[in-house]
Coordinates of C-alpha atoms in Angstrom, one line a residue:
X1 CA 152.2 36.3 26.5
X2 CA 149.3 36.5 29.2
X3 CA 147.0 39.3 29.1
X4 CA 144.8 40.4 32.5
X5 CA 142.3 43.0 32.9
X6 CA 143.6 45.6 35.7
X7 CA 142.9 48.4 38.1
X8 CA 139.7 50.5 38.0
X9 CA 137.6 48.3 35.6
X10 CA 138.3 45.5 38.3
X11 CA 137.5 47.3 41.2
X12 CA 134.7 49.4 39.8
X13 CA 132.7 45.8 39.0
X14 CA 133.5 44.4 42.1
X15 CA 131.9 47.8 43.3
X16 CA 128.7 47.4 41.3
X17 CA 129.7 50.6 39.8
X18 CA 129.1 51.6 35.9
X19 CA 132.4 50.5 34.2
X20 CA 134.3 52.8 32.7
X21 CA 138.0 52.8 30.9
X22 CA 139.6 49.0 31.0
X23 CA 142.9 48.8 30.9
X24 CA 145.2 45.7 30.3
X25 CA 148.5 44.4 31.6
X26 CA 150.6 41.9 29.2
X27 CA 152.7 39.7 30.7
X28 CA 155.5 37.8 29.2
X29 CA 155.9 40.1 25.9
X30 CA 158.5 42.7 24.8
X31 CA 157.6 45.9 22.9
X32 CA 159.0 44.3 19.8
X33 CA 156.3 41.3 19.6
X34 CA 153.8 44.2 20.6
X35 CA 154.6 46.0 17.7
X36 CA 154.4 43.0 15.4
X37 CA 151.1 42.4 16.7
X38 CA 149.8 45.7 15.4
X39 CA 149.6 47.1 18.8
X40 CA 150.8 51.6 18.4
X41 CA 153.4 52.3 21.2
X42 CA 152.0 56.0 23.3
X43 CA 153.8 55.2 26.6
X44 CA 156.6 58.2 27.0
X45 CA 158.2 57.1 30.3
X46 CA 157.1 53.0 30.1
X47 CA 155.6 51.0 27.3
X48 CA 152.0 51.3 27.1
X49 CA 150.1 50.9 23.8
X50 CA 146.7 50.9 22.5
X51 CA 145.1 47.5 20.8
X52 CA 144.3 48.3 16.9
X53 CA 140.8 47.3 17.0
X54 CA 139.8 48.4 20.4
X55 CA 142.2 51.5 21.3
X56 CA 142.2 50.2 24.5
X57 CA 145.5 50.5 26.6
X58 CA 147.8 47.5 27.1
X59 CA 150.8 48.1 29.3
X60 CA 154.0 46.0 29.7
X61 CA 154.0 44.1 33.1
X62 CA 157.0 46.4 35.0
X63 CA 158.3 46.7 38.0
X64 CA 159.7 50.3 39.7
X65 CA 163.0 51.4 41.5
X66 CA 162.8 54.8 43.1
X67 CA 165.7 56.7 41.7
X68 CA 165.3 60.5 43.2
X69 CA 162.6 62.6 44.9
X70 CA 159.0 63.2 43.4
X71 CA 156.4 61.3 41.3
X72 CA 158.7 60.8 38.1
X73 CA 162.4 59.9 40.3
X74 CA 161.7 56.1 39.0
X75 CA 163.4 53.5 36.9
X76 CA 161.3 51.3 35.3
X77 CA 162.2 47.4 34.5
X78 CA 159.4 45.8 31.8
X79 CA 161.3 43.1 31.0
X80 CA 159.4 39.9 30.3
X81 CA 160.2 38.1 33.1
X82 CA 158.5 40.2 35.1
X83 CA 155.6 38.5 37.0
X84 CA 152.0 39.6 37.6
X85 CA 152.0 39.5 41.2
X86 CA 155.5 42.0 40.7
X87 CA 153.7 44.4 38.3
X88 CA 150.6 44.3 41.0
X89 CA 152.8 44.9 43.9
X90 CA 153.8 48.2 42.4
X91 CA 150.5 50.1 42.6
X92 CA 149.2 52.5 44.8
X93 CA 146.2 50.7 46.9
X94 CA 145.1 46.6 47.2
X95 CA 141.7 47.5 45.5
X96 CA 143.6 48.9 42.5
X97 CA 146.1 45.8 42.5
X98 CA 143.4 43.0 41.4
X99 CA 143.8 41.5 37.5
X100 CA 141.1 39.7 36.2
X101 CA 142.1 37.0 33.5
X102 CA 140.0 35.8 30.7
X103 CA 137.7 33.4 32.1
X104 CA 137.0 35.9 35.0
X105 CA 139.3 34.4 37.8
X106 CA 140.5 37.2 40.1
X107 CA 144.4 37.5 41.2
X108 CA 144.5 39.7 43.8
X109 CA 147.5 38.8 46.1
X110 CA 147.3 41.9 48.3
X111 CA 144.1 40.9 49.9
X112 CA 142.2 44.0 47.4
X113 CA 139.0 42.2 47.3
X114 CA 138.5 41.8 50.8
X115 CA 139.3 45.5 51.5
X116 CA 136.3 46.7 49.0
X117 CA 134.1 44.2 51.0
X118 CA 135.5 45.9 54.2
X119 CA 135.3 49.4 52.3
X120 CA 138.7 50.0 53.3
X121 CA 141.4 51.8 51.2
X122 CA 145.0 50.4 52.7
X123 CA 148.1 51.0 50.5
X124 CA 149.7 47.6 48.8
X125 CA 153.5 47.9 50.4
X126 CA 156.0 50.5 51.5
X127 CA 157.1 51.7 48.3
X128 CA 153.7 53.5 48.2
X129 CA 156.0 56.4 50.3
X130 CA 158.2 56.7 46.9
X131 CA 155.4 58.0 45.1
X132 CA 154.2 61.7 46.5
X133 CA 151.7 62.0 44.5
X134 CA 149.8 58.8 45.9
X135 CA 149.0 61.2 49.0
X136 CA 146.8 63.4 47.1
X137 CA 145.8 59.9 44.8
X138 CA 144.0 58.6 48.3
X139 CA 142.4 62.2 49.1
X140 CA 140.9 61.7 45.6
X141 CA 139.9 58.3 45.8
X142 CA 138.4 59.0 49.5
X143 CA 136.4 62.1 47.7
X144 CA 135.1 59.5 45.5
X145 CA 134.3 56.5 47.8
X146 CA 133.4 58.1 51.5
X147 CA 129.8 58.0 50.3
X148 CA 130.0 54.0 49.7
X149 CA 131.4 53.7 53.3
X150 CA 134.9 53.4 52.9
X151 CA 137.5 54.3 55.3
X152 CA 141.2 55.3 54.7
X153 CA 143.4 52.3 56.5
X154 CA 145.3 53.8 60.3
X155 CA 148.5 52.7 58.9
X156 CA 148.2 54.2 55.2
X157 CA 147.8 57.5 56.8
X158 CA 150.7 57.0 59.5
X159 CA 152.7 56.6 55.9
X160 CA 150.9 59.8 54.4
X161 CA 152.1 62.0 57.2
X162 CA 155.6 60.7 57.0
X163 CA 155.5 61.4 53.3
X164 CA 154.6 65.0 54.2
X165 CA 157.0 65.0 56.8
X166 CA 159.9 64.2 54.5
X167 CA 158.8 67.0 52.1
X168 CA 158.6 64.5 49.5
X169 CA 155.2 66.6 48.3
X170 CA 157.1 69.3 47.6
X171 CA 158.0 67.9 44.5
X172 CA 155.0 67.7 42.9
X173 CA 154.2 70.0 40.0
X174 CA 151.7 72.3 40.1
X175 CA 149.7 70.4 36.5
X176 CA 149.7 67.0 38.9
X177 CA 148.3 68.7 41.6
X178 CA 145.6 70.7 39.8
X179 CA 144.8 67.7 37.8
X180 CA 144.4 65.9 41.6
X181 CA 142.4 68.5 42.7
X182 CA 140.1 69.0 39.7
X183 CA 138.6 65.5 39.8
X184 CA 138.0 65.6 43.4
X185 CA 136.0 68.4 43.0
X186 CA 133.7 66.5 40.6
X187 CA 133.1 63.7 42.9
X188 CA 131.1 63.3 45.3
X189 CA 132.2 64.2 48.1
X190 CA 134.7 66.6 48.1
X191 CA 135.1 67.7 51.3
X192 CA 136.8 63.8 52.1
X193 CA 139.8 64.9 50.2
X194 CA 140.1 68.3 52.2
X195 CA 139.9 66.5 54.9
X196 CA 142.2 63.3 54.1
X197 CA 144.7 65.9 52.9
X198 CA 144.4 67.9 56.5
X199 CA 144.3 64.7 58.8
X200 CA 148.1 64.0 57.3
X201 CA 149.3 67.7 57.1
X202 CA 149.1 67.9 53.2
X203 CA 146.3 70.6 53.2
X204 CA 149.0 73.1 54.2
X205 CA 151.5 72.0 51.7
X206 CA 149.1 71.8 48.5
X207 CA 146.6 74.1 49.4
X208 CA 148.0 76.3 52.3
X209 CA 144.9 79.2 51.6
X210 CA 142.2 76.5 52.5
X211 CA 144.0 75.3 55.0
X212 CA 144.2 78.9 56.5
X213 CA 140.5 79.0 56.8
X214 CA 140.0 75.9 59.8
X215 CA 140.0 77.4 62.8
X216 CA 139.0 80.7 62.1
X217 CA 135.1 81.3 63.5
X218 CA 132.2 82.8 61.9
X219 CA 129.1 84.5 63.1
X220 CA 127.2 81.7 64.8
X221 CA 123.7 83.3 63.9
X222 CA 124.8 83.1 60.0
X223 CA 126.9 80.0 60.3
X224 CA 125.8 77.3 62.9
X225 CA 128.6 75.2 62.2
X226 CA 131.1 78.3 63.5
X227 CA 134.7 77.1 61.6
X228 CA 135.1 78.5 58.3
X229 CA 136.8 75.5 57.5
X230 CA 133.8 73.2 58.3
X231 CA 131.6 75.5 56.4
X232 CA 134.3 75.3 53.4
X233 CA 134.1 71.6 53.3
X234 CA 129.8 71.9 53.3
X235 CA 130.2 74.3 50.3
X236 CA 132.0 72.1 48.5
X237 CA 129.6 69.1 48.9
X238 CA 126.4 71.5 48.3
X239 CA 128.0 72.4 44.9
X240 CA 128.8 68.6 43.7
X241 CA 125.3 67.9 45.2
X242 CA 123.8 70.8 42.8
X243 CA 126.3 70.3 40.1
X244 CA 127.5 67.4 39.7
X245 CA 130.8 66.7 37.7
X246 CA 131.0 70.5 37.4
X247 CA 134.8 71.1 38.7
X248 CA 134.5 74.9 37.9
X249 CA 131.4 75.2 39.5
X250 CA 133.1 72.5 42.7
X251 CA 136.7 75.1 42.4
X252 CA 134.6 78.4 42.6
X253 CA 133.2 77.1 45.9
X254 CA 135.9 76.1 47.3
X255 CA 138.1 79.2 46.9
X256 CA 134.9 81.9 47.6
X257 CA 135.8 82.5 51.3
X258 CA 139.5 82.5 51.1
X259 CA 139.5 86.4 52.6
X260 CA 138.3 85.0 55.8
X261 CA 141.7 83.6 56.7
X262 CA 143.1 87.4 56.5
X263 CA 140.4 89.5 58.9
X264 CA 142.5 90.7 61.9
X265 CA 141.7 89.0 65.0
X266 CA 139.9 91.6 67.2
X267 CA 137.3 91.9 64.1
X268 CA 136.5 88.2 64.6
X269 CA 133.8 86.4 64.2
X270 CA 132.8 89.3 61.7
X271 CA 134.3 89.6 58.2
X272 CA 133.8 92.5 57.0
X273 CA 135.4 93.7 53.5
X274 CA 136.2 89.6 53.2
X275 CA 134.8 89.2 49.8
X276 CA 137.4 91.7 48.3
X277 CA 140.1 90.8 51.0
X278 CA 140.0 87.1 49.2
X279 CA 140.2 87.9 45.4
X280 CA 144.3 88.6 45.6
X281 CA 144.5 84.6 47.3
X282 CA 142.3 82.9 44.7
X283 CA 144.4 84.9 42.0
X284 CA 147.8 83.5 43.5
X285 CA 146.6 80.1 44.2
X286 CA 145.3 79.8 40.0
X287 CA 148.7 81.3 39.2
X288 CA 150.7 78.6 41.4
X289 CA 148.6 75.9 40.0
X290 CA 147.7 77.0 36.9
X291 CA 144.2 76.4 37.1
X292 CA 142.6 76.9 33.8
X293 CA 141.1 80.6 32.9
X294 CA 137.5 79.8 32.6
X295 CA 137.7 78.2 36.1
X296 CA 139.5 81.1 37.4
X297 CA 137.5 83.6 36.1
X298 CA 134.4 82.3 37.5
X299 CA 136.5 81.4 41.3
X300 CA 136.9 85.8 41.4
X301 CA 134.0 86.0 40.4
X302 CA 132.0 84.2 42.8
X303 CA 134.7 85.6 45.9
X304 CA 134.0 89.4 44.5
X305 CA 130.3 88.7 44.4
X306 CA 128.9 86.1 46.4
X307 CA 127.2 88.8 49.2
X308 CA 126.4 90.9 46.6
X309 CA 124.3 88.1 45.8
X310 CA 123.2 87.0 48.6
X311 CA 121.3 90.6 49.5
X312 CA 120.5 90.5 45.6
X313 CA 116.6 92.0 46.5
X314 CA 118.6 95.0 48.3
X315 CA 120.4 96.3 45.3
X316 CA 119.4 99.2 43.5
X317 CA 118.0 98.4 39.7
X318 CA 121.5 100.0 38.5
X319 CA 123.4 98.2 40.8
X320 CA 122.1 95.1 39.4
X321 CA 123.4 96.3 36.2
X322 CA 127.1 97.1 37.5
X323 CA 127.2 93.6 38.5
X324 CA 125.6 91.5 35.7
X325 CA 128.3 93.9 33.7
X326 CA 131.5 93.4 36.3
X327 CA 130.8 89.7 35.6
X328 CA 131.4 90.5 31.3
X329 CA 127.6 88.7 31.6
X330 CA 126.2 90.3 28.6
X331 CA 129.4 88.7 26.4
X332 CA 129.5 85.5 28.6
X333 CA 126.0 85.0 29.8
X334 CA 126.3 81.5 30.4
X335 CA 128.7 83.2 33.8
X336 CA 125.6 84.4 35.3
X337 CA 123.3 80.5 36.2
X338 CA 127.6 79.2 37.7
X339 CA 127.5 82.2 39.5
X340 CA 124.0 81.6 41.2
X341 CA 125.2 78.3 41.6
X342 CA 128.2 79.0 43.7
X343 CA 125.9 81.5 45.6
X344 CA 123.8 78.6 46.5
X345 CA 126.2 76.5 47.5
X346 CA 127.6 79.0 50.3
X347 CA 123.9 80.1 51.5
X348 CA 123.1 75.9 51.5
X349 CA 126.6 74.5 52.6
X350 CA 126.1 75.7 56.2
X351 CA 124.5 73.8 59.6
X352 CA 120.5 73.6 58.9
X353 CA 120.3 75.2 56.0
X354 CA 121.3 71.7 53.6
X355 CA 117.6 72.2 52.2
X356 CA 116.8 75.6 52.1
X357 CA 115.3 77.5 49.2
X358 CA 117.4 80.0 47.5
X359 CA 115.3 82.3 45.5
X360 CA 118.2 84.9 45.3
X361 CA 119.6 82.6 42.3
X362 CA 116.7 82.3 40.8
X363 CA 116.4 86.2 40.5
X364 CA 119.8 87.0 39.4
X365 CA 119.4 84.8 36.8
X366 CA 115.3 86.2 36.4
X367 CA 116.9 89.6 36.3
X368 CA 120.0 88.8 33.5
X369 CA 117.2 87.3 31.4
X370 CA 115.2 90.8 31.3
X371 CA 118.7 92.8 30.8
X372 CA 119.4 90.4 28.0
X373 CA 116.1 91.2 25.9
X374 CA 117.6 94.7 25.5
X375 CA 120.0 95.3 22.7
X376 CA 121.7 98.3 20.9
X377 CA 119.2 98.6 18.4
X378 CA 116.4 99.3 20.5
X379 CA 118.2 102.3 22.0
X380 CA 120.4 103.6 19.1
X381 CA 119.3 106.7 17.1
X382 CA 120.5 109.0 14.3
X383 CA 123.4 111.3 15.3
X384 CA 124.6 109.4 18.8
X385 CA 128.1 108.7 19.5
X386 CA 129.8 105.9 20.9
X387 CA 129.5 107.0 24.4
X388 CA 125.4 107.9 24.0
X389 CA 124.7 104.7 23.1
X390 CA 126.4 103.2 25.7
X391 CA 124.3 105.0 28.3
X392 CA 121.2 105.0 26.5
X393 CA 122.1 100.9 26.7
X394 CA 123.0 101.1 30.5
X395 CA 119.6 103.3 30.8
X396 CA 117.1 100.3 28.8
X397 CA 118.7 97.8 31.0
X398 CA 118.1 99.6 34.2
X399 CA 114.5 99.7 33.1
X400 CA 114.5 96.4 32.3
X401 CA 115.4 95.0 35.5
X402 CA 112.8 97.8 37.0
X403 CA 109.7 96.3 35.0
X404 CA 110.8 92.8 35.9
X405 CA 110.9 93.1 39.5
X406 CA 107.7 95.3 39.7
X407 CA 106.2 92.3 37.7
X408 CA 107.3 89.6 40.2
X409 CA 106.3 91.6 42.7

């Protein structure tokens, strides 16, 4: 029984990056001798178990034979005889297929060192096409990696778009997807795994309502860069660049212009009504991939309300008020600084405007503060009814937001 250190720990130190999870491959040992070795068996579709002292995972050296279509069609072989080099020629990319052993010696017999020095992120072998959800795997490592200079290998996307081409990604569940998707919205750079995923024709498979917005042009006074799809992919690296790790804030963001994609084409480059055009497509998209509620509920709001937003100083005192309460923001009033988040990211995720200030956030979230201070018993009095109070509530709040801006101003 041999033990190596595999995967992301590897790569990650090889990276100079922080480590993180470290997870082992044994070779040599059955899940019997595991077992007697007071290692708990978790693995529901191979063996995988977590050390008694550390709770760190250890996982069966194993090889795979594709059995039928999608990410799970597999038959898995952990027998002992199963070699290192067999288990390592199984995964997805060369700089995931290193194993470090105990006195630090690297075996890495798909060249993955070489490709982190070159910054390059190739695939190990051709069974990499057996697995679709490796396609959306490189999108998410390339969201993560761009910004250290790496580059995804000619050949690995020539495989990519014969994956698509095979409609092996129709297979995927919508949870693998989402869960995909969600972690490359908290990297970096985002807008490298919209655009990994569109260079090999995924985009329009996984996320066909993104994918609807390239192409379509925008005013060029408002949006220099023209393509809605180009000013999608800046959004979505403004919000990990003013939130970072935040997928709801990152999934907001990148669903906020999905009415674009509908305005008829002798309206173009204007969008007008495109806020309330794209709420029905960011509700069908959460429903297909059954994106969480919280993350949903913020994604409408931020596509019902990002203008509103935007000409925030325009609005009338009560108008203010109809949105603060459209958004449940006395109930939820952590909603209110995501929204002004979102908001940012679309006024700063467009060409020249990367550093520009955005006091309209600042004064949504100025203005909620002030409607806050006002409560029910400040405006309740002997002999109203239900109804009563609730104006005489809606009337303080109004005032509120009056006195604040006349004190700001």
């Amino acid at each position: 029984m041999k033990t190596y250190l595999v995967g992301g720990a590897v790569r990650d130190r090889l990276l100079g990056l922080p480590p993180g999870d470290r997870d082992w491959v044994v070779v040599g040992a059955t899940q019997a001798g595991m077992e007697a070795r007071g290692f708990k068996t978790v693995g529901r579709d191979f063996p995988v178990f977590l050390h008694p002292d550390t709770g760190e995972e250890y996982a069966l050296a194993r090889t795979e034979r594709k059995s039928g279509r999608g990410y799970r069609g597999f038959v898995v072989d952990a027998d002992p005889s199963v070699t290192l080099e067999e288990d390592l020629q199984r995964r997805d990319f060369t700089i995931n297929a290193i194993a470090q052993a105990d006195d630090g010696t690297l075996v890495d017999p798909y060249g993955g060192a070489r490709d982190i020095q070159a910054r390059v992120l190739r695939h190990v072998g051709p069974a990499f096409v057996e697995d679709p959800l490796r396609v959306l795997r490189a999108a998410r490592f390339m969201a993560r990696f761009a910004p250290l200079g790496f580059t995804l290998a000619p050949e690995t996307v020539a495989l990519m778009r014969t994956m698509v081409d095979s409609g092996e990604l129709d297979a995927l569940v919508p949870e693998r997807v989402w869960h995909e998707l969600r972690r490359a919205l908290a990297s970096t750079r985002p807008s490298a795994f919209l655009s990994t995923l569109r260079d090999c024709g995924a985009l329009a498979v996984v996320l066909p309502e993104v994918d609807a917005l390239y192409g379509i042009p925008q005013r060029a006074e408002y949006h220099p860069e023209v393509d809605t799809g180009i000013h999608q992919e800046m959004v979505c690296d403004m919000a990990a660049r003013l939130a970072p790790g935040d997928a709801r804030i990152g999934f907001a963001a990148l669903v906020h212009d999905l009415g674009k994609a509908l305005t008829p084409a002798d309206v173009l480059p204007k969008h007008i009504g495109h806020e309330h055009a794209g709420v029905k497509p960011v509700i069908a998209l959460c429903e297909r991939l059954k994106v969480p509620v919280d993350h949903r509920e913020l994604a409408v709001m931020a596509c019902r309300e990002h203008l509103n937003v935007h000409r925030l100083s325009e609005l009338r005192d009560a108008t203010v008020i109809e949105l603060l309460a459209r958004c449940d923001a006395f109930r939820r009033p952590e909603r209110i600084p995501w929204l002004a988040t979102v908001c940012e990211a679309d006024k700063r995720g467009r060409g020249g405007q990367q550093e520009a200030d955005y006091p309209q956030g600042r004064a949504l979230v100025d203005l909620h503060r002030a409607a806050l201070q006002v409560s029910a018993r400040d405006v309740v009095r002997e002999g109203m009814t239900g109804v009563q109070i609730g104006e005489a509530l809606q009337a303080a709040r109004v005032a509120a937001v009056r006195e604040r801006r006349r004190a700001d101003s």
